[in-house]
Amino acid sequence: MTPFVPRRRDVHRTRALLYYRLGLPNELVLDILDKARYWVQVVHENDQTEVLLDEEFSHEFSAAQPLLRIVIDRPAVARRETPKLREMEFLIVSHDQGWTTENTIGTYMTSSWFEVSIVRPLSLPDGRDPQLVALENDMVADSFDEHEYPQSNIHTVIDDMCGNLGFRNAPRPAPTTEPQRLHCDEMHAMTFLHNDPSRPMGVEGQHAWYLQGNEVARAISVFEGDYIRRYRVVWGCKDNPTWEGNEGAGRGEDFIDSLQHGDWICVWARAKRRGWENHVHGIRVTMRYTV
């Protein structure tokens, strides 16, 4: 049975019932709805099959492919309401190349993974001409859909896609490298260093949050075992400190709390090192908001 998901009007009616009929203080009403996870949700998805693979079998292989662009627009609300993003749920359908020469079968010590970055304009949209902001967003959307991928790293993609409009990958607040990137040197070092010293470069994960790794060499055939995996990852925020996932999932620390008005989120498929592949069959992101 499909779980009930409230719409905005459902939240308004419930708030009115608790406030006017039961006479509860507004602060308590909001707290009750929050504790009950009575949130509206917005779903974004991409069901296009994408394959990142090392056709040249190169030691320097590195690929970054943007899968999904999510603009941080608040859902339509009544005046004086400020919706807040409480939770993001990711559902990823994917697998790696199905074999490995390393002693890591069945683990998540992989070089086939997914990550998420926050793409931020150098100038915030507040105070700017709304028509100009909308035009820039349309240009970025067109470029996202029409650009040729993959490229070697996330900075090159964003530079080519919308660098001329002043967009950059925002830095991840934590100074330490996420543990999923530490099992080999190639996962830690960025393959390509941009010539412009003002651009971020150098270390993988400084401007992206690790989302999920593919289980290594789960099967070699669609007829043997659960070849295609479905990974579910849930990231919360400071006001909703939740996390769900397996040992190959990133924690998403400070991701939601780092989002600003005007940002957009990019979900990436990645693969590095000779022979590694990332076969993506779909990704869905569910955003849950208070109203």
mmCIF file of C-alpha atoms in Angstrom:
data_model
loop_
_atom_site.group_PDB
_atom_site.id
_atom_site.type_symbol
_atom_site.label_atom_id
_atom_site.label_comp_id
_atom_site.label_asym_id
_atom_site.label_seq_id
_atom_site.Cartn_x
_atom_site.Cartn_y
_atom_site.Cartn_z
ATOM 1 C CA MET A 1 0.000 0.000 0.000
ATOM 2 C CA THR A 2 1.355 3.386 -1.003
ATOM 3 C CA PRO A 3 1.978 5.591 2.048
ATOM 4 C CA PHE A 4 -0.030 8.782 2.318
ATOM 5 C CA VAL A 5 1.851 11.931 1.318
ATOM 6 C CA PRO A 6 0.162 15.178 2.388
ATOM 7 C CA ARG A 7 -0.320 18.005 -0.045
ATOM 8 C CA ARG A 8 0.023 21.614 0.978
ATOM 9 C CA ARG A 9 -3.717 21.990 1.525
ATOM 10 C CA ASP A 10 -3.715 18.888 3.751
ATOM 11 C CA VAL A 11 -1.063 20.497 5.941
ATOM 12 C CA HIS A 12 -3.056 23.748 6.092
ATOM 13 C CA ARG A 13 -6.242 21.944 7.111
ATOM 14 C CA THR A 14 -4.463 19.939 9.803
ATOM 15 C CA ARG A 15 -2.811 23.068 11.164
ATOM 16 C CA ALA A 16 -6.181 24.815 11.278
ATOM 17 C CA LEU A 17 -7.756 21.853 13.073
ATOM 18 C CA LEU A 18 -5.062 21.773 15.747
ATOM 19 C CA TYR A 19 -4.968 25.544 16.169
ATOM 20 C CA TYR A 20 -8.624 26.583 15.937
ATOM 21 C CA ARG A 21 -10.496 23.449 17.005
ATOM 22 C CA LEU A 22 -8.151 22.233 19.738
ATOM 23 C CA GLY A 23 -6.784 25.633 20.703
ATOM 24 C CA LEU A 24 -3.134 24.567 20.640
ATOM 25 C CA PRO A 25 -0.434 27.255 20.429
ATOM 26 C CA ASN A 26 0.970 27.735 16.944
ATOM 27 C CA GLU A 27 4.497 26.764 18.057
ATOM 28 C CA LEU A 28 3.170 23.463 19.421
ATOM 29 C CA VAL A 29 1.174 22.841 16.239
ATOM 30 C CA LEU A 30 4.281 23.265 14.104
ATOM 31 C CA ASP A 31 6.263 20.992 16.415
ATOM 32 C CA ILE A 32 3.582 18.280 16.254
ATOM 33 C CA LEU A 33 3.536 18.359 12.450
ATOM 34 C CA ASP A 34 7.317 18.208 12.350
ATOM 35 C CA LYS A 35 7.530 15.291 14.776
ATOM 36 C CA ALA A 36 4.857 13.475 12.754
ATOM 37 C CA ARG A 37 6.871 14.080 9.549
ATOM 38 C CA TYR A 38 3.775 15.677 8.060
ATOM 39 C CA TRP A 39 5.746 17.188 5.199
ATOM 40 C CA VAL A 40 5.035 17.959 1.567
ATOM 41 C CA GLN A 41 7.404 16.404 -0.916
ATOM 42 C CA VAL A 42 8.774 17.151 -4.374
ATOM 43 C CA VAL A 43 10.149 14.328 -6.524
ATOM 44 C CA HIS A 44 12.836 14.615 -9.205
ATOM 45 C CA GLU A 45 13.982 11.665 -11.285
ATOM 46 C CA ASN A 46 15.970 10.549 -14.303
ATOM 47 C CA ASP A 47 15.296 7.100 -15.751
ATOM 48 C CA GLN A 48 17.699 7.352 -18.679
ATOM 49 C CA THR A 49 20.312 4.597 -18.830
ATOM 50 C CA GLU A 50 23.865 5.944 -18.725
ATOM 51 C CA VAL A 51 27.133 4.011 -18.836
ATOM 52 C CA LEU A 52 30.512 5.350 -17.766
ATOM 53 C CA LEU A 53 33.289 3.058 -18.961
ATOM 54 C CA ASP A 54 36.983 3.108 -19.740
ATOM 55 C CA GLU A 55 37.036 2.433 -23.481
ATOM 56 C CA GLU A 56 40.806 2.973 -23.693
ATOM 57 C CA PHE A 57 41.597 0.883 -20.572
ATOM 58 C CA SER A 58 43.728 3.764 -19.325
ATOM 59 C CA HIS A 59 45.483 4.215 -15.986
ATOM 60 C CA GLU A 60 44.321 7.860 -16.036
ATOM 61 C CA PHE A 61 40.643 7.052 -16.579
ATOM 62 C CA SER A 62 38.315 9.434 -14.746
ATOM 63 C CA ALA A 63 34.719 10.233 -15.661
ATOM 64 C CA ALA A 64 32.072 12.546 -14.239
ATOM 65 C CA GLN A 65 28.556 12.590 -15.653
ATOM 66 C CA PRO A 66 25.790 14.859 -14.301
ATOM 67 C CA LEU A 67 22.570 12.888 -13.937
ATOM 68 C CA LEU A 68 20.116 15.250 -12.307
ATOM 69 C CA ARG A 69 19.857 19.007 -11.786
ATOM 70 C CA ILE A 70 17.608 20.168 -8.944
ATOM 71 C CA VAL A 71 16.996 23.882 -8.528
ATOM 72 C CA ILE A 72 16.449 24.944 -4.911
ATOM 73 C CA ASP A 73 13.067 26.556 -5.434
ATOM 74 C CA ARG A 74 10.711 26.558 -2.496
ATOM 75 C CA PRO A 75 7.425 24.811 -3.276
ATOM 76 C CA ALA A 76 4.450 27.083 -3.850
ATOM 77 C CA VAL A 77 3.217 28.345 -0.490
ATOM 78 C CA ALA A 78 0.963 30.994 0.925
ATOM 79 C CA ARG A 79 2.335 34.400 1.789
ATOM 80 C CA ARG A 80 4.371 34.609 5.016
ATOM 81 C CA GLU A 81 5.152 30.905 4.933
ATOM 82 C CA THR A 82 8.776 29.795 4.781
ATOM 83 C CA PRO A 83 9.121 26.153 3.762
ATOM 84 C CA LYS A 84 12.248 24.423 5.023
ATOM 85 C CA LEU A 85 13.937 21.401 3.513
ATOM 86 C CA ARG A 86 14.012 18.680 6.154
ATOM 87 C CA GLU A 87 15.114 15.571 4.304
ATOM 88 C CA MET A 88 16.353 14.180 1.008
ATOM 89 C CA GLU A 89 15.844 10.585 -0.066
ATOM 90 C CA PHE A 90 17.918 9.170 -2.920
ATOM 91 C CA LEU A 91 16.996 5.990 -4.793
ATOM 92 C CA ILE A 92 19.749 4.795 -7.142
ATOM 93 C CA VAL A 93 19.484 1.858 -9.558
ATOM 94 C CA SER A 94 22.930 0.832 -10.786
ATOM 95 C CA HIS A 95 25.848 -1.608 -10.880
ATOM 96 C CA ASP A 96 29.551 -1.666 -11.720
ATOM 97 C CA GLN A 97 31.395 -3.725 -14.384
ATOM 98 C CA GLY A 98 30.694 -7.008 -12.572
ATOM 99 C CA TRP A 99 34.289 -8.137 -12.102
ATOM 100 C CA THR A 100 37.505 -7.087 -10.392
ATOM 101 C CA THR A 101 41.112 -8.263 -10.136
ATOM 102 C CA GLU A 102 41.322 -6.928 -6.583
ATOM 103 C CA ASN A 103 40.386 -8.755 -3.396
ATOM 104 C CA THR A 104 37.350 -6.536 -2.815
ATOM 105 C CA ILE A 105 34.400 -8.509 -4.207
ATOM 106 C CA GLY A 106 31.212 -7.787 -2.266
ATOM 107 C CA THR A 107 32.654 -4.726 -0.534
ATOM 108 C CA TYR A 108 32.146 -1.029 -1.191
ATOM 109 C CA MET A 109 35.845 -0.296 -1.738
ATOM 110 C CA THR A 110 34.901 0.830 -5.208
ATOM 111 C CA SER A 111 35.900 3.278 -7.900
ATOM 112 C CA SER A 112 32.340 3.322 -9.285
ATOM 113 C CA TRP A 113 30.173 5.674 -7.270
ATOM 114 C CA PHE A 114 27.777 8.626 -7.011
ATOM 115 C CA GLU A 115 28.241 12.018 -5.421
ATOM 116 C CA VAL A 116 26.328 15.271 -5.027
ATOM 117 C CA SER A 117 27.535 18.843 -5.342
ATOM 118 C CA ILE A 118 26.008 22.239 -4.640
ATOM 119 C CA VAL A 119 26.352 24.580 -7.622
ATOM 120 C CA ARG A 120 26.284 28.189 -6.501
ATOM 121 C CA PRO A 121 26.163 31.518 -8.354
ATOM 122 C CA LEU A 122 28.876 34.015 -7.491
ATOM 123 C CA SER A 123 26.167 36.663 -7.073
ATOM 124 C CA LEU A 124 23.039 35.757 -5.114
ATOM 125 C CA PRO A 125 19.653 36.214 -6.858
ATOM 126 C CA ASP A 126 18.240 38.386 -4.068
ATOM 127 C CA GLY A 127 18.132 41.966 -5.270
ATOM 128 C CA ARG A 128 18.805 41.038 -8.898
ATOM 129 C CA ASP A 129 16.384 41.397 -11.789
ATOM 130 C CA PRO A 130 14.108 38.312 -11.551
ATOM 131 C CA GLN A 131 13.846 38.136 -15.336
ATOM 132 C CA LEU A 132 17.637 38.004 -15.644
ATOM 133 C CA VAL A 133 17.839 35.273 -13.008
ATOM 134 C CA ALA A 134 15.138 33.279 -14.825
ATOM 135 C CA LEU A 135 16.972 33.719 -18.135
ATOM 136 C CA GLU A 136 20.218 32.446 -16.617
ATOM 137 C CA ASN A 137 18.419 29.429 -15.153
ATOM 138 C CA ASP A 138 16.922 28.649 -18.564
ATOM 139 C CA MET A 139 20.360 28.895 -20.168
ATOM 140 C CA VAL A 140 21.838 26.536 -17.579
ATOM 141 C CA ALA A 141 18.959 24.082 -18.060
ATOM 142 C CA ASP A 142 19.459 24.089 -21.845
ATOM 143 C CA SER A 143 23.196 23.601 -21.442
ATOM 144 C CA PHE A 144 22.633 20.760 -18.960
ATOM 145 C CA ASP A 145 20.380 18.930 -21.410
ATOM 146 C CA GLU A 146 22.508 19.548 -24.514
ATOM 147 C CA HIS A 147 26.061 19.233 -23.191
ATOM 148 C CA GLU A 148 28.244 16.298 -24.175
ATOM 149 C CA TYR A 149 29.351 14.114 -21.271
ATOM 150 C CA PRO A 150 31.188 12.677 -19.478
ATOM 151 C CA GLN A 151 34.285 14.700 -18.645
ATOM 152 C CA SER A 152 37.179 14.058 -16.297
ATOM 153 C CA ASN A 153 35.844 15.812 -13.176
ATOM 154 C CA ILE A 154 32.945 17.847 -11.848
ATOM 155 C CA HIS A 155 34.730 21.199 -12.129
ATOM 156 C CA THR A 156 35.353 20.823 -15.862
ATOM 157 C CA VAL A 157 31.685 20.004 -16.461
ATOM 158 C CA ILE A 158 30.400 23.006 -14.493
ATOM 159 C CA ASP A 159 32.979 25.326 -16.080
ATOM 160 C CA ASP A 160 31.891 24.288 -19.567
ATOM 161 C CA MET A 161 28.194 24.236 -18.739
ATOM 162 C CA CYS A 162 27.730 27.492 -16.858
ATOM 163 C CA GLY A 163 31.078 28.868 -15.728
ATOM 164 C CA ASN A 164 30.581 31.893 -17.971
ATOM 165 C CA LEU A 165 27.427 32.692 -15.964
ATOM 166 C CA GLY A 166 29.359 32.686 -12.702
ATOM 167 C CA PHE A 167 28.409 29.268 -11.300
ATOM 168 C CA ARG A 168 30.853 27.159 -9.287
ATOM 169 C CA ASN A 169 30.743 24.026 -7.138
ATOM 170 C CA ALA A 170 30.438 25.161 -3.520
ATOM 171 C CA PRO A 171 33.002 23.765 -1.060
ATOM 172 C CA ARG A 172 32.047 21.023 1.372
ATOM 173 C CA PRO A 173 32.346 22.494 4.912
ATOM 174 C CA ALA A 174 34.165 19.556 6.502
ATOM 175 C CA PRO A 175 37.958 19.768 6.036
ATOM 176 C CA THR A 176 38.514 16.003 6.265
ATOM 177 C CA THR A 177 38.172 13.608 3.349
ATOM 178 C CA GLU A 178 35.209 11.242 3.511
ATOM 179 C CA PRO A 179 36.280 7.671 4.402
ATOM 180 C CA GLN A 180 34.807 6.164 1.221
ATOM 181 C CA ARG A 181 37.490 7.985 -0.796
ATOM 182 C CA LEU A 182 40.487 6.739 1.170
ATOM 183 C CA HIS A 183 40.919 3.127 0.057
ATOM 184 C CA CYS A 184 43.269 4.055 -2.814
ATOM 185 C CA ASP A 185 45.289 7.073 -3.917
ATOM 186 C CA GLU A 186 43.393 7.472 -7.196
ATOM 187 C CA MET A 187 40.107 7.980 -5.352
ATOM 188 C CA HIS A 188 41.651 10.760 -3.299
ATOM 189 C CA ALA A 189 43.548 12.733 -5.939
ATOM 190 C CA MET A 190 41.739 14.652 -8.660
ATOM 191 C CA THR A 191 42.851 13.537 -12.083
ATOM 192 C CA PHE A 192 42.735 16.919 -13.805
ATOM 193 C CA LEU A 193 43.999 20.195 -12.358
ATOM 194 C CA HIS A 194 42.536 23.349 -13.867
ATOM 195 C CA ASN A 195 45.082 25.897 -15.089
ATOM 196 C CA ASP A 196 43.201 28.826 -13.567
ATOM 197 C CA PRO A 197 44.438 29.145 -9.952
ATOM 198 C CA SER A 198 41.170 30.796 -8.906
ATOM 199 C CA ARG A 199 39.240 27.595 -9.644
ATOM 200 C CA PRO A 200 38.902 24.786 -7.079
ATOM 201 C CA MET A 201 41.172 21.852 -7.792
ATOM 202 C CA GLY A 202 43.420 19.254 -6.289
ATOM 203 C CA VAL A 203 41.508 16.753 -4.130
ATOM 204 C CA GLU A 204 38.378 14.720 -4.812
ATOM 205 C CA GLY A 205 35.544 15.396 -2.385
ATOM 206 C CA GLN A 206 36.444 18.972 -1.461
ATOM 207 C CA HIS A 207 33.470 20.216 -3.497
ATOM 208 C CA ALA A 208 31.168 17.171 -3.466
ATOM 209 C CA TRP A 209 29.493 14.898 -0.934
ATOM 210 C CA TYR A 210 29.936 11.147 -1.404
ATOM 211 C CA LEU A 211 26.480 9.624 -1.955
ATOM 212 C CA GLN A 212 26.746 5.902 -2.697
ATOM 213 C CA GLY A 213 29.263 3.386 -4.001
ATOM 214 C CA ASN A 214 28.378 0.431 -6.185
ATOM 215 C CA GLU A 215 28.947 -2.914 -4.511
ATOM 216 C CA VAL A 216 32.072 -4.368 -6.109
ATOM 217 C CA ALA A 217 31.578 -7.141 -8.700
ATOM 218 C CA ARG A 218 28.218 -8.256 -7.395
ATOM 219 C CA ALA A 219 27.629 -10.495 -10.435
ATOM 220 C CA ILE A 220 28.872 -11.058 -13.962
ATOM 221 C CA SER A 221 25.521 -11.716 -15.618
ATOM 222 C CA VAL A 222 21.951 -10.459 -15.444
ATOM 223 C CA PHE A 223 20.968 -14.127 -15.046
ATOM 224 C CA GLU A 224 23.100 -14.649 -11.930
ATOM 225 C CA GLY A 225 22.173 -13.036 -8.644
ATOM 226 C CA ASP A 226 20.900 -9.560 -8.017
ATOM 227 C CA TYR A 227 23.026 -7.947 -10.723
ATOM 228 C CA ILE A 228 21.322 -4.553 -10.673
ATOM 229 C CA ARG A 229 21.145 -3.025 -7.209
ATOM 230 C CA ARG A 230 18.742 -0.495 -5.737
ATOM 231 C CA TYR A 231 20.397 1.735 -3.180
ATOM 232 C CA ARG A 232 18.377 3.923 -0.843
ATOM 233 C CA VAL A 233 20.053 6.762 1.039
ATOM 234 C CA VAL A 234 18.370 9.330 3.306
ATOM 235 C CA TRP A 235 20.049 12.539 4.444
ATOM 236 C CA GLY A 236 18.617 14.760 7.152
ATOM 237 C CA CYS A 237 19.587 18.156 8.514
ATOM 238 C CA LYS A 238 20.378 19.824 11.831
ATOM 239 C CA ASP A 239 16.679 20.002 12.744
ATOM 240 C CA ASN A 240 16.038 16.460 11.512
ATOM 241 C CA PRO A 241 19.260 14.540 12.271
ATOM 242 C CA THR A 242 18.475 11.336 10.431
ATOM 243 C CA TRP A 243 20.462 9.069 8.130
ATOM 244 C CA GLU A 244 19.686 5.819 6.355
ATOM 245 C CA GLY A 245 21.897 3.760 4.100
ATOM 246 C CA ASN A 246 24.339 0.876 3.916
ATOM 247 C CA GLU A 247 28.087 0.786 4.521
ATOM 248 C CA GLY A 248 28.688 2.170 1.028
ATOM 249 C CA ALA A 249 26.601 5.306 1.565
ATOM 250 C CA GLY A 250 27.856 8.783 2.414
ATOM 251 C CA ARG A 251 26.599 10.559 5.510
ATOM 252 C CA GLY A 252 25.642 13.831 3.806
ATOM 253 C CA GLU A 253 26.872 15.851 6.789
ATOM 254 C CA ASP A 254 25.943 19.550 6.516
ATOM 255 C CA PHE A 255 24.639 19.103 2.972
ATOM 256 C CA ILE A 256 21.070 20.325 3.489
ATOM 257 C CA ASP A 257 22.169 22.957 6.001
ATOM 258 C CA SER A 258 24.660 24.323 3.438
ATOM 259 C CA LEU A 259 22.016 25.010 0.776
ATOM 260 C CA GLN A 260 21.265 28.643 -0.032
ATOM 261 C CA HIS A 261 18.661 30.424 -2.119
ATOM 262 C CA GLY A 262 19.860 30.433 -5.728
ATOM 263 C CA ASP A 263 21.801 27.161 -5.435
ATOM 264 C CA TRP A 264 21.108 24.088 -7.465
ATOM 265 C CA ILE A 265 22.015 20.501 -6.720
ATOM 266 C CA CYS A 266 23.832 18.238 -9.154
ATOM 267 C CA VAL A 267 23.834 14.463 -8.751
ATOM 268 C CA TRP A 268 26.853 12.870 -10.428
ATOM 269 C CA ALA A 269 27.777 9.410 -11.654
ATOM 270 C CA ARG A 270 31.522 8.782 -11.306
ATOM 271 C CA ALA A 271 34.066 6.164 -12.305
ATOM 272 C CA LYS A 272 37.856 6.155 -11.985
ATOM 273 C CA ARG A 273 40.818 3.825 -12.574
ATOM 274 C CA ARG A 274 41.419 1.317 -15.344
ATOM 275 C CA GLY A 275 38.537 -1.061 -16.010
ATOM 276 C CA TRP A 276 35.970 0.501 -13.686
ATOM 277 C CA GLU A 277 32.463 1.188 -15.001
ATOM 278 C CA ASN A 278 29.271 2.722 -13.678
ATOM 279 C CA HIS A 279 26.014 1.519 -15.231
ATOM 280 C CA VAL A 280 23.171 3.815 -14.188
ATOM 281 C CA HIS A 281 19.586 2.722 -14.774
ATOM 282 C CA GLY A 282 17.865 5.519 -12.900
ATOM 283 C CA ILE A 283 17.930 7.904 -9.984
ATOM 284 C CA ARG A 284 15.122 9.476 -7.982
ATOM 285 C CA VAL A 285 15.456 12.244 -5.409
ATOM 286 C CA THR A 286 12.598 13.041 -3.032
ATOM 287 C CA MET A 287 12.755 16.404 -1.238
ATOM 288 C CA ARG A 288 10.632 16.751 1.914
ATOM 289 C CA TYR A 289 9.657 20.205 3.189
ATOM 290 C CA THR A 290 7.878 21.715 6.145
ATOM 291 C CA VAL A 291 5.121 24.208 5.265
#
